[in-house]
Amino acid sequence: MPAAPVSSRLPVFPWDKLAPYKSTAAAHPDGVVDLSVGTPVDPVPGLIQQALVSAADSPGYPTVWGTEALRDALTGWAGRRLGATGLTHQNVLPVVGSKELVAWLPTQLGLGPGDKVAYPRLAYPTYEVGARLCGAEPVVYDDPTELDPAGLRLLWLNSPSNPTGRVLSQEELTRTVAWAREHGVPVFSDECYLELGWEAEPVSVLHPEVCGGTYEGLVAVHSLSKRSNLAGYRAAFVVGDAAVLGELLQIRKHGGMMIPAPVQAATVAALGDDTHVAEQRARYARRRSVLRAALEGHGFRIEHSEASLYLWATRDEPCWETVAHLAELGILVAPGDFYGPAGDRFVRVALTATDERVDAAVKRLHG
């Protein structure tokens, strides 16, 4: 018999389930307000566009490890923003967007049947996909230190969380790192929303007070998609344990997983400028404020949401009923069960719509 297709290991692509609700929302006389996927809508900052254009004449192959200027930018930013100390080029590796990294990491680490990949009970679906692609067993947790470490080959942390916006405290991170090291479990910490703390200040797993000044067994994952509106560029990177990243570099060289040279140049520009990050934060802060007030006025309760680009909201009813209710108002949101069964009475409301569309949603919610 022929082998089953790899796709048979995977869940149904969740966003396909939203299509009928999107049609309902799109029929609203004033048009849809799409607060579902969380894709950036604001312009790419001019200095980043300029860097991309200036590097457009790039006829040769880029390298997987990136240019020296890119590696300097990655180590410099991680030292400045994460508080990471003593970084060298061996501690950084650019990747082709963070989703690619998450989906293929277990395979690149050599995991397979009999191995376990753990991630939060409410989580970005691609952690599970990565485990299933290589035949490993996906395992969810509430507290990672309560996991059975036997066979656990990869532990995902996610702070700030997608979808809930929850931030892990420095104490929680420190305790988890100590536990993982004690049991020889590699930790990958997805910190893609670290620049977007609102009611809490997110801390990196690479902060000296968390990791003790050594990156052994630790890798932090970062992205420019949200902080710099570069989702269309596929610009992300990992920072941490040189031995782990060195192995990934060798594999990714063979696999041709390289960021285009113009995007590398754009990344250097993006990481060297904090002004555009502050400006984008201010846009999201305003949208968050008015959407939160409107949702609460409409009978929603907001939980966590102290960071990231989302409001984790509930009307204490099944999530698809909430999705349907909002679709009738022309507002599209993500059902909480996309992120695990524990989210089945919540919806995730993204802040990624223009000011005009957010204001339209606010008006409808106040209706």
Coordinates of N, CA, C and O in Angstrom, one line a residue, residues 99-166:
K99 N 7.1 31.4 11.3 CA 6.2 30.3 11.1 C 7.0 29.1 10.5 O 6.8 28.0 10.9
E100 N 7.8 29.4 9.5 CA 8.6 28.4 8.9 C 9.5 27.7 9.9 O 9.6 26.4 10.0
L101 N 10.1 28.5 10.8 CA 10.9 27.9 11.8 C 10.2 27.0 12.8 O 10.6 25.9 13.1
V102 N 9.0 27.5 13.2 CA 8.2 26.7 14.1 C 7.7 25.4 13.5 O 7.8 24.4 14.2
A103 N 7.3 25.5 12.3 CA 6.8 24.3 11.6 C 7.8 23.2 11.4 O 7.5 22.0 11.5
W104 N 9.0 23.6 11.0 CA 10.0 22.7 10.6 C 11.1 22.4 11.7 O 12.0 21.5 11.5
L105 N 11.1 23.1 12.8 CA 12.1 22.9 13.8 C 12.2 21.5 14.3 O 13.3 20.9 14.4
P106 N 11.1 20.8 14.7 CA 11.2 19.5 15.2 C 11.9 18.5 14.2 O 12.7 17.7 14.6
T107 N 11.5 18.7 12.9 CA 12.2 17.9 11.9 C 13.7 18.2 11.8 O 14.5 17.3 11.7
Q108 N 14.0 19.5 11.8 CA 15.5 19.8 11.7 C 16.3 19.4 13.0 O 17.5 19.3 12.9
L109 N 15.6 19.3 14.1 CA 16.2 18.8 15.3 C 16.3 17.3 15.3 O 16.9 16.7 16.3
G110 N 15.8 16.6 14.3 CA 15.9 15.2 14.2 C 14.9 14.4 15.0 O 15.0 13.2 15.3
L111 N 13.8 15.1 15.4 CA 12.7 14.4 16.2 C 11.9 13.5 15.3 O 11.8 13.7 14.1
G112 N 11.2 12.5 15.9 CA 10.4 11.6 15.2 C 9.5 10.8 16.1 O 9.3 11.2 17.3
P113 N 9.0 9.7 15.7 CA 8.1 8.9 16.5 C 8.8 8.5 17.8 O 10.0 8.2 17.8
G114 N 8.1 8.6 18.9 CA 8.6 8.3 20.2 C 9.1 9.5 21.0 O 9.4 9.5 22.2
D115 N 9.3 10.7 20.2 CA 9.7 11.9 20.9 C 8.4 12.8 21.2 O 7.4 12.6 20.5
K116 N 8.6 13.7 22.1 CA 7.5 14.6 22.5 C 7.9 16.0 22.3 O 9.0 16.4 22.5
V117 N 6.9 16.8 21.8 CA 7.0 18.3 21.7 C 5.9 18.9 22.6 O 4.8 18.6 22.4
A118 N 6.3 19.8 23.5 CA 5.4 20.4 24.4 C 5.2 21.8 24.2 O 6.1 22.5 23.8
Y119 N 4.0 22.3 24.3 CA 3.6 23.7 24.1 C 2.4 24.1 25.0 O 1.7 23.2 25.5
P120 N 2.1 25.3 25.2 CA 1.0 25.7 26.1 C -0.3 25.2 25.6 O -0.6 25.0 24.4
R121 N -1.2 25.0 26.6 CA -2.6 24.4 26.3 C -3.3 25.3 25.3 O -4.1 24.9 24.4
L122 N -3.2 26.6 25.5 CA -3.7 27.6 24.5 C -2.5 28.1 23.7 O -1.7 28.8 24.3
A123 N -2.5 27.9 22.4 CA -1.3 28.2 21.7 C -1.5 28.3 20.2 O -2.5 27.8 19.6
Y124 N -0.6 29.0 19.6 CA -0.4 29.1 18.1 C -0.4 27.6 17.5 O 0.3 26.8 18.0
P125 N -1.3 27.4 16.6 CA -1.5 26.0 16.1 C -0.2 25.4 15.5 O -0.1 24.1 15.4
T126 N 0.7 26.2 15.0 CA 1.9 25.6 14.3 C 2.8 24.8 15.2 O 3.6 24.0 14.7
Y127 N 2.8 25.0 16.5 CA 3.6 24.2 17.4 C 3.1 22.7 17.2 O 4.0 21.8 17.1
E128 N 1.8 22.5 17.2 CA 1.3 21.1 17.0 C 1.7 20.6 15.6 O 2.1 19.5 15.5
V129 N 1.5 21.5 14.6 CA 1.8 21.1 13.3 C 3.3 20.6 13.1 O 3.6 19.6 12.5
G130 N 4.2 21.4 13.8 CA 5.6 21.0 13.7 C 5.9 19.6 14.3 O 6.6 18.8 13.7
A131 N 5.2 19.3 15.4 CA 5.3 18.0 16.0 C 4.8 16.9 15.0 O 5.4 15.9 14.8
R132 N 3.6 17.1 14.5 CA 3.0 16.1 13.6 C 3.7 15.9 12.3 O 3.7 14.8 11.8
L133 N 4.3 17.0 11.8 CA 5.0 16.8 10.5 C 6.2 15.8 10.6 O 6.5 15.1 9.7
C134 N 6.8 15.7 11.8 CA 7.9 14.7 11.9 C 7.5 13.5 12.6 O 8.3 12.6 12.9
G135 N 6.2 13.3 13.0 CA 5.7 12.1 13.6 C 5.9 12.1 15.1 O 5.7 11.0 15.7
A136 N 6.3 13.2 15.7 CA 6.5 13.3 17.2 C 5.1 13.5 17.8 O 4.1 13.7 17.2
E137 N 5.1 13.3 19.1 CA 3.8 13.4 19.9 C 3.7 14.8 20.4 O 4.5 15.3 21.2
P138 N 2.6 15.5 20.1 CA 2.4 16.8 20.7 C 1.8 16.7 22.1 O 0.9 15.9 22.3
V139 N 2.3 17.5 23.0 CA 1.8 17.5 24.4 C 1.6 18.9 24.9 O 2.4 19.8 24.6
V140 N 0.4 19.1 25.5 CA 0.1 20.4 26.0 C 0.3 20.5 27.5 O 0.3 19.5 28.2
Y141 N 0.6 21.7 28.0 CA 0.8 21.9 29.4 C 0.1 23.2 29.9 O -0.1 24.1 29.2
D142 N -0.1 23.2 31.2 CA -0.5 24.4 31.9 C 0.7 25.0 32.6 O 1.0 26.2 32.6
D143 N 1.5 24.1 33.3 CA 2.8 24.5 33.9 C 3.9 23.6 33.3 O 3.8 22.3 33.6
P144 N 4.8 24.1 32.6 CA 5.8 23.1 31.9 C 6.6 22.3 32.9 O 7.0 21.2 32.6
T145 N 6.8 22.8 34.2 CA 7.6 22.0 35.1 C 6.8 20.8 35.7 O 7.4 20.0 36.4
E146 N 5.5 20.7 35.3 CA 4.8 19.5 35.7 C 4.7 18.4 34.6 O 4.1 17.4 34.8
L147 N 5.4 18.7 33.5 CA 5.5 17.7 32.4 C 6.3 16.5 32.8 O 7.3 16.7 33.6
D148 N 6.0 15.4 32.3 CA 6.9 14.2 32.4 C 8.1 14.4 31.4 O 7.8 14.5 30.2
P149 N 9.3 14.6 31.9 CA 10.4 14.9 31.0 C 10.8 13.7 30.1 O 11.6 13.9 29.2
A150 N 10.3 12.5 30.4 CA 10.8 11.3 29.6 C 10.3 11.5 28.2 O 9.1 11.7 27.9
G151 N 11.3 11.4 27.3 CA 11.0 11.6 25.8 C 10.7 13.0 25.3 O 10.5 13.2 24.2
L152 N 10.8 13.9 26.3 CA 10.5 15.3 25.9 C 11.7 15.9 25.2 O 12.7 16.1 25.9
R153 N 11.6 16.2 23.9 CA 12.8 16.6 23.2 C 12.7 18.1 22.8 O 13.7 18.7 22.2
L154 N 11.6 18.8 23.0 CA 11.5 20.2 22.7 C 10.4 20.8 23.5 O 9.2 20.3 23.5
L155 N 10.7 21.9 24.2 CA 9.7 22.6 25.0 C 9.5 24.0 24.4 O 10.5 24.8 24.4
W156 N 8.3 24.3 24.0 CA 8.0 25.6 23.5 C 7.5 26.5 24.6 O 6.5 26.1 25.3
L157 N 8.0 27.7 24.8 CA 7.4 28.7 25.6 C 6.9 29.8 24.7 O 7.4 30.0 23.5
N158 N 5.9 30.6 25.1 CA 5.4 31.6 24.3 C 4.9 32.8 25.2 O 3.9 32.7 25.8
S159 N 5.7 33.8 25.2 CA 5.4 35.0 26.1 C 6.0 36.2 25.4 O 7.2 36.3 25.1
P160 N 5.1 37.2 25.1 CA 3.7 37.2 25.3 C 3.0 36.2 24.4 O 3.4 35.9 23.3
S161 N 1.9 35.7 25.0 CA 1.2 34.6 24.3 C 0.3 35.0 23.2 O -0.3 36.1 23.2
N162 N 0.3 34.2 22.1 CA -0.7 34.2 21.1 C -1.5 32.9 21.3 O -0.9 31.8 21.2
P163 N -2.8 33.0 21.8 CA -3.7 34.1 21.5 C -4.0 35.0 22.7 O -4.7 36.0 22.6
T164 N -3.6 34.6 24.0 CA -4.2 35.3 25.1 C -3.5 36.6 25.5 O -4.1 37.3 26.3
G165 N -2.3 36.8 25.1 CA -1.6 38.0 25.5 C -1.0 37.9 26.9 O -0.4 38.9 27.4
R166 N -1.0 36.7 27.4 CA -0.4 36.5 28.8 C 1.1 36.6 28.7 O 1.7 36.2 27.8

